[in-house]
C-alpha cells in the first residue's frame, strides 16, 4: 500500500538516515495521507486517470459514478482546509520508490526519529496478514490510501468490487496497471458512492492520514453505508501521537513535511467512540495489529450488518461504485 507505518509495529527510535536534512519547516495541513504511511492527499484529481466528459470512466480504470451522481468537474479544485498545496505523496522520493518497487524509505520526524516504510511489501502480492483483512470485507470496498494497489487487485478474483483512492499519481498508475480500479483523489474530496460503501479500509498505518484520526474517522463514517464497517491497522503499542514527518530515502532525498498520526488500539477505540463508531473485533496476524469498527448499532445495541449494494459491474480495470 502506499502508506507509511507498514507493519504497525512500534519501531525503535533510530537516528535519521544518512544524508537526511536536519531542518523541518512547518507545512500547511495535509488533506489525506500522512505516515502510516502517507502524507496528505492531493488537491486535484489526476487528469491522467480521469476520463474526458461523456466517457465511461470504468474503461479508464476508475469506477463510474453511482446512479444519480454526476462526474466530478475537471479543472481547478478549491483546496480544502485539510489539503496541502504540495501533497507529499505526489513527489519524490516516494514516487521513485513506488516506481522501482523497493526502498529504503522512511518517515522522519524533526528530532531525527525514523519509521521504516515497507515498500517491498506494499508492492508485492497480498500476504497472509492481508488476507485476514480481505476475508472480513463486506459489500463494495473503498481502500483509502491504496498505494500500489495490492489489496484492490487481490479483491478482484474474490468477486468483491473495490475502488482504491490515493493522492499519489504513481500509486494510482501502478494500481490500474495491475488491473485494479483507482482514483487519484483525497479521502477529504468528493468521492463516488458516498454513504453506500460496505467496507472502508485504512491499512498500512493509513489511520494517520491528515494527522487527525478523529476527523478522518468522521469522514469515513460519511462514506460507508448504514451498518457499514471500517477495517483499520493500528500500531501494536499503546500510542496516540500527532507529528510532522517527511518521507526520506536515506540517501539525501527528503520530501515535504506533512502531518501524520500514529494510533494504537486503545486510542483508536477512544477516537472511534467520539466519531460514532463501535469497535467490534481486534486481531493480530504476522505481527500486525488490526481492528474492525462498525458505524451504527440497532435498537438492541447489536452491531448491524449492511445490506450488500446492488451487484456492480466489474471489469479488469474498472468497477462501479455501490448504488
mmCIF file of C-alpha atoms in Angstrom:
data_model
loop_
_atom_site.group_PDB
_atom_site.id
_atom_site.type_symbol
_atom_site.label_atom_id
_atom_site.label_comp_id
_atom_site.label_asym_id
_atom_site.label_seq_id
_atom_site.Cartn_x
_atom_site.Cartn_y
_atom_site.Cartn_z
ATOM 1 C CA UNK A 1 0.000 0.000 0.000
ATOM 2 C CA UNK A 2 1.122 3.469 -0.204
ATOM 3 C CA UNK A 3 1.180 4.434 3.328
ATOM 4 C CA UNK A 4 3.809 4.545 5.955
ATOM 5 C CA UNK A 5 3.555 2.675 9.148
ATOM 6 C CA UNK A 6 3.657 -0.515 7.152
ATOM 7 C CA UNK A 7 3.850 -3.235 9.756
ATOM 8 C CA UNK A 8 2.005 -1.401 12.505
ATOM 9 C CA UNK A 9 4.705 -2.420 14.954
ATOM 10 C CA UNK A 10 6.230 0.119 17.305
ATOM 11 C CA UNK A 11 9.705 0.644 15.839
ATOM 12 C CA UNK A 12 12.669 1.506 17.953
ATOM 13 C CA UNK A 13 13.723 5.112 17.674
ATOM 14 C CA UNK A 14 16.677 5.498 15.419
ATOM 15 C CA UNK A 15 18.764 8.376 14.164
ATOM 16 C CA UNK A 16 17.841 9.964 10.876
ATOM 17 C CA UNK A 17 19.018 8.073 7.802
ATOM 18 C CA UNK A 18 22.326 9.019 6.235
ATOM 19 C CA UNK A 19 22.241 12.210 4.237
ATOM 20 C CA UNK A 20 18.974 13.392 5.800
ATOM 21 C CA UNK A 21 18.428 17.115 6.055
ATOM 22 C CA UNK A 22 18.271 18.403 9.596
ATOM 23 C CA UNK A 23 15.744 21.227 9.428
ATOM 24 C CA UNK A 24 11.940 20.973 9.331
ATOM 25 C CA UNK A 25 9.582 23.638 8.056
ATOM 26 C CA UNK A 26 6.006 23.928 9.266
ATOM 27 C CA UNK A 27 3.800 22.897 6.334
ATOM 28 C CA UNK A 28 0.204 23.611 5.586
ATOM 29 C CA UNK A 29 -2.119 20.926 6.920
ATOM 30 C CA UNK A 30 -2.224 17.852 4.664
ATOM 31 C CA UNK A 31 -5.529 16.538 3.425
ATOM 32 C CA UNK A 32 -5.060 12.847 3.078
ATOM 33 C CA UNK A 33 -2.140 10.608 3.765
ATOM 34 C CA UNK A 34 0.383 11.083 6.224
ATOM 35 C CA UNK A 35 2.746 8.500 7.611
ATOM 36 C CA UNK A 36 1.382 5.068 8.234
ATOM 37 C CA UNK A 37 2.368 5.804 5.906
ATOM 38 C CA UNK A 38 1.198 8.541 3.806
ATOM 39 C CA UNK A 39 1.082 12.251 3.737
ATOM 40 C CA UNK A 40 -1.865 14.319 2.940
ATOM 41 C CA UNK A 41 -3.944 13.857 -0.095
ATOM 42 C CA UNK A 42 -3.777 15.584 -3.363
ATOM 43 C CA UNK A 43 -5.828 18.643 -4.060
ATOM 44 C CA UNK A 44 -6.959 17.832 -7.594
ATOM 45 C CA UNK A 45 -7.895 14.626 -9.375
ATOM 46 C CA UNK A 46 -5.265 13.498 -11.839
ATOM 47 C CA UNK A 47 -6.244 14.152 -15.448
ATOM 48 C CA UNK A 48 -4.140 11.148 -16.373
ATOM 49 C CA UNK A 49 -6.712 8.873 -14.745
ATOM 50 C CA UNK A 50 -9.887 10.882 -15.322
ATOM 51 C CA UNK A 51 -11.943 10.155 -18.403
ATOM 52 C CA UNK A 52 -12.941 13.089 -20.629
ATOM 53 C CA UNK A 53 -16.509 14.340 -20.179
ATOM 54 C CA UNK A 54 -19.050 11.936 -21.604
ATOM 55 C CA UNK A 55 -16.807 8.859 -21.413
ATOM 56 C CA UNK A 56 -17.438 5.862 -19.196
ATOM 57 C CA UNK A 57 -14.727 6.030 -16.566
ATOM 58 C CA UNK A 58 -14.815 2.290 -15.977
ATOM 59 C CA UNK A 59 -12.855 1.895 -19.176
ATOM 60 C CA UNK A 60 -10.121 4.082 -17.718
ATOM 61 C CA UNK A 61 -9.623 2.128 -14.526
ATOM 62 C CA UNK A 62 -11.947 4.295 -12.407
ATOM 63 C CA UNK A 63 -15.484 3.476 -11.311
ATOM 64 C CA UNK A 64 -18.432 5.073 -12.988
ATOM 65 C CA UNK A 65 -20.431 7.349 -10.697
ATOM 66 C CA UNK A 66 -23.430 5.699 -8.981
ATOM 67 C CA UNK A 67 -26.884 6.287 -10.333
ATOM 68 C CA UNK A 68 -27.949 9.866 -9.740
ATOM 69 C CA UNK A 69 -24.405 11.145 -9.321
ATOM 70 C CA UNK A 70 -22.581 13.472 -11.646
ATOM 71 C CA UNK A 71 -18.951 13.057 -12.583
ATOM 72 C CA UNK A 72 -16.542 15.366 -10.831
ATOM 73 C CA UNK A 73 -15.862 18.528 -12.841
ATOM 74 C CA UNK A 74 -12.429 18.837 -14.349
ATOM 75 C CA UNK A 75 -10.247 21.854 -13.976
ATOM 76 C CA UNK A 76 -9.339 23.746 -10.850
ATOM 77 C CA UNK A 77 -10.344 22.391 -7.476
ATOM 78 C CA UNK A 78 -10.681 24.593 -4.416
ATOM 79 C CA UNK A 79 -8.310 23.216 -1.797
ATOM 80 C CA UNK A 80 -9.965 22.037 1.396
ATOM 81 C CA UNK A 81 -8.541 23.162 4.756
ATOM 82 C CA UNK A 82 -7.156 19.685 5.285
ATOM 83 C CA UNK A 83 -5.259 19.670 1.990
ATOM 84 C CA UNK A 84 -1.721 20.768 1.273
ATOM 85 C CA UNK A 85 -0.571 22.949 -1.574
ATOM 86 C CA UNK A 86 2.110 20.403 -2.424
ATOM 87 C CA UNK A 87 0.922 16.933 -1.407
ATOM 88 C CA UNK A 88 3.980 14.978 -0.209
ATOM 89 C CA UNK A 89 2.910 11.654 -1.661
ATOM 90 C CA UNK A 90 2.980 13.046 -5.180
ATOM 91 C CA UNK A 91 6.640 13.939 -5.045
ATOM 92 C CA UNK A 92 9.951 12.157 -4.843
ATOM 93 C CA UNK A 93 11.340 10.184 -3.077
ATOM 94 C CA UNK A 94 8.050 8.327 -2.544
ATOM 95 C CA UNK A 95 7.273 8.292 -6.262
ATOM 96 C CA UNK A 96 10.694 6.844 -7.077
ATOM 97 C CA UNK A 97 10.227 4.083 -4.510
ATOM 98 C CA UNK A 98 6.848 3.097 -5.938
ATOM 99 C CA UNK A 99 8.155 3.043 -9.481
ATOM 100 C CA UNK A 100 11.031 0.749 -8.544
ATOM 101 C CA UNK A 101 9.044 -1.278 -6.017
ATOM 102 C CA UNK A 102 11.729 -1.065 -3.351
ATOM 103 C CA UNK A 103 13.178 1.121 -0.603
ATOM 104 C CA UNK A 104 14.780 2.153 1.556
ATOM 105 C CA UNK A 105 12.164 4.681 2.560
ATOM 106 C CA UNK A 106 11.408 6.238 5.947
ATOM 107 C CA UNK A 107 9.136 8.674 7.718
ATOM 108 C CA UNK A 108 11.369 11.083 9.610
ATOM 109 C CA UNK A 109 10.472 13.460 12.416
ATOM 110 C CA UNK A 110 12.264 16.730 13.100
ATOM 111 C CA UNK A 111 14.055 15.156 16.084
ATOM 112 C CA UNK A 112 15.668 12.542 13.814
ATOM 113 C CA UNK A 113 13.458 9.589 14.816
ATOM 114 C CA UNK A 114 12.581 7.461 11.780
ATOM 115 C CA UNK A 115 9.979 4.863 10.889
ATOM 116 C CA UNK A 116 10.942 2.391 8.142
ATOM 117 C CA UNK A 117 8.326 2.048 5.401
ATOM 118 C CA UNK A 118 7.707 -1.413 3.972
ATOM 119 C CA UNK A 119 7.748 -0.520 0.274
ATOM 120 C CA UNK A 120 8.618 -4.039 -0.886
ATOM 121 C CA UNK A 121 5.603 -5.483 0.945
ATOM 122 C CA UNK A 122 3.289 -2.791 -0.385
ATOM 123 C CA UNK A 123 4.396 -3.558 -3.944
ATOM 124 C CA UNK A 124 4.140 -7.343 -3.574
ATOM 125 C CA UNK A 125 1.034 -9.524 -3.641
ATOM 126 C CA UNK A 126 -1.268 -9.593 -0.605
ATOM 127 C CA UNK A 127 0.234 -11.768 2.133
ATOM 128 C CA UNK A 128 -1.371 -13.944 4.815
ATOM 129 C CA UNK A 129 -1.960 -10.977 7.128
ATOM 130 C CA UNK A 130 -3.622 -9.020 4.314
ATOM 131 C CA UNK A 131 -5.867 -11.985 3.592
ATOM 132 C CA UNK A 132 -7.264 -11.841 7.135
ATOM 133 C CA UNK A 133 -8.450 -8.342 6.233
ATOM 134 C CA UNK A 134 -9.790 -9.323 2.814
ATOM 135 C CA UNK A 135 -11.799 -12.207 4.300
ATOM 136 C CA UNK A 136 -13.630 -9.737 6.563
ATOM 137 C CA UNK A 137 -14.674 -7.363 3.773
ATOM 138 C CA UNK A 138 -18.394 -6.972 3.110
ATOM 139 C CA UNK A 139 -20.175 -5.266 0.240
ATOM 140 C CA UNK A 140 -18.310 -2.890 -2.038
ATOM 141 C CA UNK A 141 -14.900 -1.901 -0.658
ATOM 142 C CA UNK A 142 -13.184 1.502 -0.591
ATOM 143 C CA UNK A 143 -9.420 1.221 0.004
ATOM 144 C CA UNK A 144 -8.320 4.612 1.360
ATOM 145 C CA UNK A 145 -4.656 5.250 0.645
ATOM 146 C CA UNK A 146 -4.441 2.204 -1.609
ATOM 147 C CA UNK A 147 -0.796 2.774 -2.582
ATOM 148 C CA UNK A 148 0.331 0.412 -5.366
ATOM 149 C CA UNK A 149 -2.964 -1.465 -5.026
ATOM 150 C CA UNK A 150 -2.177 -4.924 -3.674
ATOM 151 C CA UNK A 151 -5.473 -5.146 -1.753
ATOM 152 C CA UNK A 152 -7.550 -3.704 -4.589
ATOM 153 C CA UNK A 153 -6.205 -6.252 -7.057
ATOM 154 C CA UNK A 154 -6.453 -9.112 -4.546
ATOM 155 C CA UNK A 155 -10.175 -8.488 -4.062
ATOM 156 C CA UNK A 156 -11.000 -8.753 -7.775
ATOM 157 C CA UNK A 157 -10.592 -12.569 -8.040
ATOM 158 C CA UNK A 158 -12.832 -12.896 -4.974
ATOM 159 C CA UNK A 159 -15.653 -11.153 -6.821
ATOM 160 C CA UNK A 160 -15.560 -8.256 -4.378
ATOM 161 C CA UNK A 161 -15.922 -4.831 -6.082
ATOM 162 C CA UNK A 162 -13.261 -2.453 -4.822
ATOM 163 C CA UNK A 163 -12.079 1.073 -5.548
ATOM 164 C CA UNK A 164 -8.735 2.426 -4.375
ATOM 165 C CA UNK A 165 -8.060 6.100 -3.780
ATOM 166 C CA UNK A 166 -4.643 7.648 -3.344
ATOM 167 C CA UNK A 167 -3.101 11.101 -3.644
ATOM 168 C CA UNK A 168 -0.066 9.730 -5.471
ATOM 169 C CA UNK A 169 -0.396 9.520 -9.272
ATOM 170 C CA UNK A 170 2.364 6.878 -9.260
ATOM 171 C CA UNK A 171 0.363 4.738 -6.803
ATOM 172 C CA UNK A 172 -2.814 5.063 -8.855
ATOM 173 C CA UNK A 173 -0.966 4.237 -12.077
ATOM 174 C CA UNK A 174 0.509 1.117 -10.504
ATOM 175 C CA UNK A 175 -2.899 0.028 -9.175
ATOM 176 C CA UNK A 176 -4.597 0.495 -12.543
ATOM 177 C CA UNK A 177 -1.688 -1.186 -14.311
ATOM 178 C CA UNK A 178 -2.196 -4.213 -12.080
ATOM 179 C CA UNK A 179 -5.848 -4.474 -13.061
ATOM 180 C CA UNK A 180 -7.425 -2.568 -10.174
ATOM 181 C CA UNK A 181 -9.771 0.409 -10.172
ATOM 182 C CA UNK A 182 -8.369 3.564 -8.587
ATOM 183 C CA UNK A 183 -8.827 7.335 -8.445
ATOM 184 C CA UNK A 184 -6.148 9.915 -7.719
ATOM 185 C CA UNK A 185 -8.057 11.723 -5.033
ATOM 186 C CA UNK A 186 -8.025 12.620 -1.341
ATOM 187 C CA UNK A 187 -10.401 10.991 1.109
ATOM 188 C CA UNK A 188 -11.475 14.537 2.003
ATOM 189 C CA UNK A 189 -12.572 15.299 -1.556
ATOM 190 C CA UNK A 190 -15.963 14.276 -3.015
ATOM 191 C CA UNK A 191 -15.933 10.567 -3.874
ATOM 192 C CA UNK A 192 -18.183 8.195 -5.836
ATOM 193 C CA UNK A 193 -20.762 6.245 -3.847
ATOM 194 C CA UNK A 194 -20.619 8.342 -0.682
ATOM 195 C CA UNK A 195 -22.765 6.765 2.027
ATOM 196 C CA UNK A 196 -23.027 3.422 0.201
ATOM 197 C CA UNK A 197 -19.712 1.598 0.680
ATOM 198 C CA UNK A 198 -19.995 -1.620 2.675
ATOM 199 C CA UNK A 199 -16.378 -1.615 3.874
ATOM 200 C CA UNK A 200 -13.676 1.029 4.132
ATOM 201 C CA UNK A 201 -10.010 0.117 4.602
ATOM 202 C CA UNK A 202 -7.289 2.074 6.417
ATOM 203 C CA UNK A 203 -4.382 -0.366 6.240
ATOM 204 C CA UNK A 204 -0.597 0.119 6.498
ATOM 205 C CA UNK A 205 -0.924 2.888 9.055
ATOM 206 C CA UNK A 206 -3.351 4.975 6.995
ATOM 207 C CA UNK A 207 -5.332 5.810 10.135
ATOM 208 C CA UNK A 208 -2.660 8.513 10.317
ATOM 209 C CA UNK A 209 -3.824 10.298 7.158
ATOM 210 C CA UNK A 210 -4.153 14.020 7.765
ATOM 211 C CA UNK A 211 -2.758 13.866 11.297
ATOM 212 C CA UNK A 212 -6.228 13.863 12.930
ATOM 213 C CA UNK A 213 -7.674 10.354 13.460
ATOM 214 C CA UNK A 214 -10.971 11.630 14.843
ATOM 215 C CA UNK A 215 -11.612 13.861 11.821
ATOM 216 C CA UNK A 216 -10.641 11.021 9.488
ATOM 217 C CA UNK A 217 -12.992 8.581 11.248
ATOM 218 C CA UNK A 218 -15.829 11.099 10.992
ATOM 219 C CA UNK A 219 -15.185 11.476 7.259
ATOM 220 C CA UNK A 220 -15.082 7.708 6.694
ATOM 221 C CA UNK A 221 -18.349 7.448 8.600
ATOM 222 C CA UNK A 222 -19.960 9.556 5.886
ATOM 223 C CA UNK A 223 -18.594 7.277 3.177
ATOM 224 C CA UNK A 224 -19.856 3.913 4.397
ATOM 225 C CA UNK A 225 -23.437 2.675 4.302
ATOM 226 C CA UNK A 226 -25.579 2.453 7.466
ATOM 227 C CA UNK A 227 -24.157 -0.501 9.367
ATOM 228 C CA UNK A 228 -21.003 -0.373 7.252
ATOM 229 C CA UNK A 229 -17.602 -1.251 8.634
ATOM 230 C CA UNK A 230 -14.066 0.071 8.796
ATOM 231 C CA UNK A 231 -11.075 -2.277 8.915
ATOM 232 C CA UNK A 232 -8.004 -0.462 10.206
ATOM 233 C CA UNK A 233 -4.411 -1.359 11.003
ATOM 234 C CA UNK A 234 -3.041 0.049 14.245
ATOM 235 C CA UNK A 235 0.325 0.362 15.949
ATOM 236 C CA UNK A 236 0.978 -2.596 18.242
ATOM 237 C CA UNK A 237 1.962 -0.314 21.160
ATOM 238 C CA UNK A 238 -0.362 1.942 23.162
ATOM 239 C CA UNK A 239 0.424 5.160 21.319
ATOM 240 C CA UNK A 240 -1.588 8.225 20.312
ATOM 241 C CA UNK A 241 0.540 10.902 18.708
ATOM 242 C CA UNK A 242 0.365 13.578 16.051
ATOM 243 C CA UNK A 243 3.604 14.600 14.412
ATOM 244 C CA UNK A 244 5.114 16.380 11.430
ATOM 245 C CA UNK A 245 7.099 13.998 9.248
ATOM 246 C CA UNK A 246 8.901 13.869 5.920
ATOM 247 C CA UNK A 247 9.451 10.985 3.527
ATOM 248 C CA UNK A 248 13.188 10.280 3.465
ATOM 249 C CA UNK A 249 15.050 7.803 1.265
ATOM 250 C CA UNK A 250 18.134 7.661 3.482
ATOM 251 C CA UNK A 251 20.297 8.916 0.643
ATOM 252 C CA UNK A 252 19.628 12.625 0.896
ATOM 253 C CA UNK A 253 16.216 12.666 -0.787
ATOM 254 C CA UNK A 254 13.689 14.305 1.522
ATOM 255 C CA UNK A 255 10.071 15.192 0.795
ATOM 256 C CA UNK A 256 7.799 17.981 2.006
ATOM 257 C CA UNK A 257 6.775 17.936 5.676
ATOM 258 C CA UNK A 258 3.198 16.890 6.450
ATOM 259 C CA UNK A 259 1.068 15.999 9.496
ATOM 260 C CA UNK A 260 0.688 12.358 10.429
ATOM 261 C CA UNK A 261 -0.718 10.365 13.323
ATOM 262 C CA UNK A 262 0.237 7.077 14.922
ATOM 263 C CA UNK A 263 -2.517 5.274 16.808
ATOM 264 C CA UNK A 264 -2.638 2.111 18.901
ATOM 265 C CA UNK A 265 -5.752 0.051 19.688
ATOM 266 C CA UNK A 266 -6.742 1.848 22.949
ATOM 267 C CA UNK A 267 -6.511 5.250 21.259
ATOM 268 C CA UNK A 268 -8.447 4.060 18.218
ATOM 269 C CA UNK A 269 -11.278 2.879 20.468
ATOM 270 C CA UNK A 270 -11.460 6.333 22.073
ATOM 271 C CA UNK A 271 -11.426 8.173 18.760
ATOM 272 C CA UNK A 272 -13.919 5.708 17.302
ATOM 273 C CA UNK A 273 -16.482 6.258 20.050
ATOM 274 C CA UNK A 274 -16.206 10.019 19.657
ATOM 275 C CA UNK A 275 -16.744 9.717 15.888
ATOM 276 C CA UNK A 276 -19.759 7.384 16.099
ATOM 277 C CA UNK A 277 -18.045 4.021 15.602
ATOM 278 C CA UNK A 278 -18.016 0.893 17.762
ATOM 279 C CA UNK A 279 -15.022 -1.440 17.955
ATOM 280 C CA UNK A 280 -16.215 -4.999 17.348
ATOM 281 C CA UNK A 281 -13.046 -7.032 16.798
ATOM 282 C CA UNK A 282 -9.285 -6.935 17.175
ATOM 283 C CA UNK A 283 -6.854 -9.474 15.754
ATOM 284 C CA UNK A 284 -3.149 -9.967 15.031
ATOM 285 C CA UNK A 285 -1.526 -11.605 12.007
ATOM 286 C CA UNK A 286 2.191 -11.846 11.206
ATOM 287 C CA UNK A 287 2.952 -9.311 13.911
ATOM 288 C CA UNK A 288 0.489 -6.732 12.542
ATOM 289 C CA UNK A 289 -2.493 -5.484 14.564
ATOM 290 C CA UNK A 290 -5.948 -4.832 13.113
ATOM 291 C CA UNK A 291 -9.329 -3.640 14.336
ATOM 292 C CA UNK A 292 -12.840 -3.783 12.910
ATOM 293 C CA UNK A 293 -15.250 -0.926 13.626
ATOM 294 C CA UNK A 294 -18.997 -0.714 12.945
ATOM 295 C CA UNK A 295 -20.734 2.521 12.126
ATOM 296 C CA UNK A 296 -24.075 2.058 13.917
ATOM 297 C CA UNK A 297 -25.959 -0.234 16.242
ATOM 298 C CA UNK A 298 -29.555 -1.382 16.173
ATOM 299 C CA UNK A 299 -32.024 -0.755 18.985
ATOM 300 C CA UNK A 300 -30.709 -3.711 20.960
ATOM 301 C CA UNK A 301 -27.137 -2.473 20.874
ATOM 302 C CA UNK A 302 -26.075 -5.201 18.471
ATOM 303 C CA UNK A 303 -23.892 -4.185 15.528
ATOM 304 C CA UNK A 304 -25.869 -4.371 12.303
ATOM 305 C CA UNK A 305 -24.578 -5.866 9.076
ATOM 306 C CA UNK A 306 -25.021 -3.674 5.992
ATOM 307 C CA UNK A 307 -27.209 -4.859 3.167
ATOM 308 C CA UNK A 308 -24.922 -5.525 0.185
ATOM 309 C CA UNK A 309 -25.339 -2.978 -2.611
ATOM 310 C CA UNK A 310 -26.778 -3.954 -5.954
ATOM 311 C CA UNK A 311 -24.283 -6.094 -7.883
ATOM 312 C CA UNK A 312 -21.850 -3.668 -9.523
ATOM 313 C CA UNK A 313 -20.430 -4.004 -12.974
ATOM 314 C CA UNK A 314 -16.845 -5.227 -12.758
ATOM 315 C CA UNK A 315 -14.039 -5.368 -15.254
ATOM 316 C CA UNK A 316 -10.313 -5.938 -15.136
ATOM 317 C CA UNK A 317 -9.599 -2.249 -14.724
ATOM 318 C CA UNK A 318 -12.906 -0.836 -13.539
ATOM 319 C CA UNK A 319 -15.936 -1.182 -11.325
ATOM 320 C CA UNK A 320 -18.996 0.783 -10.443
ATOM 321 C CA UNK A 321 -19.454 2.477 -7.115
ATOM 322 C CA UNK A 322 -22.210 0.995 -4.930
ATOM 323 C CA UNK A 323 -25.701 2.121 -5.750
#
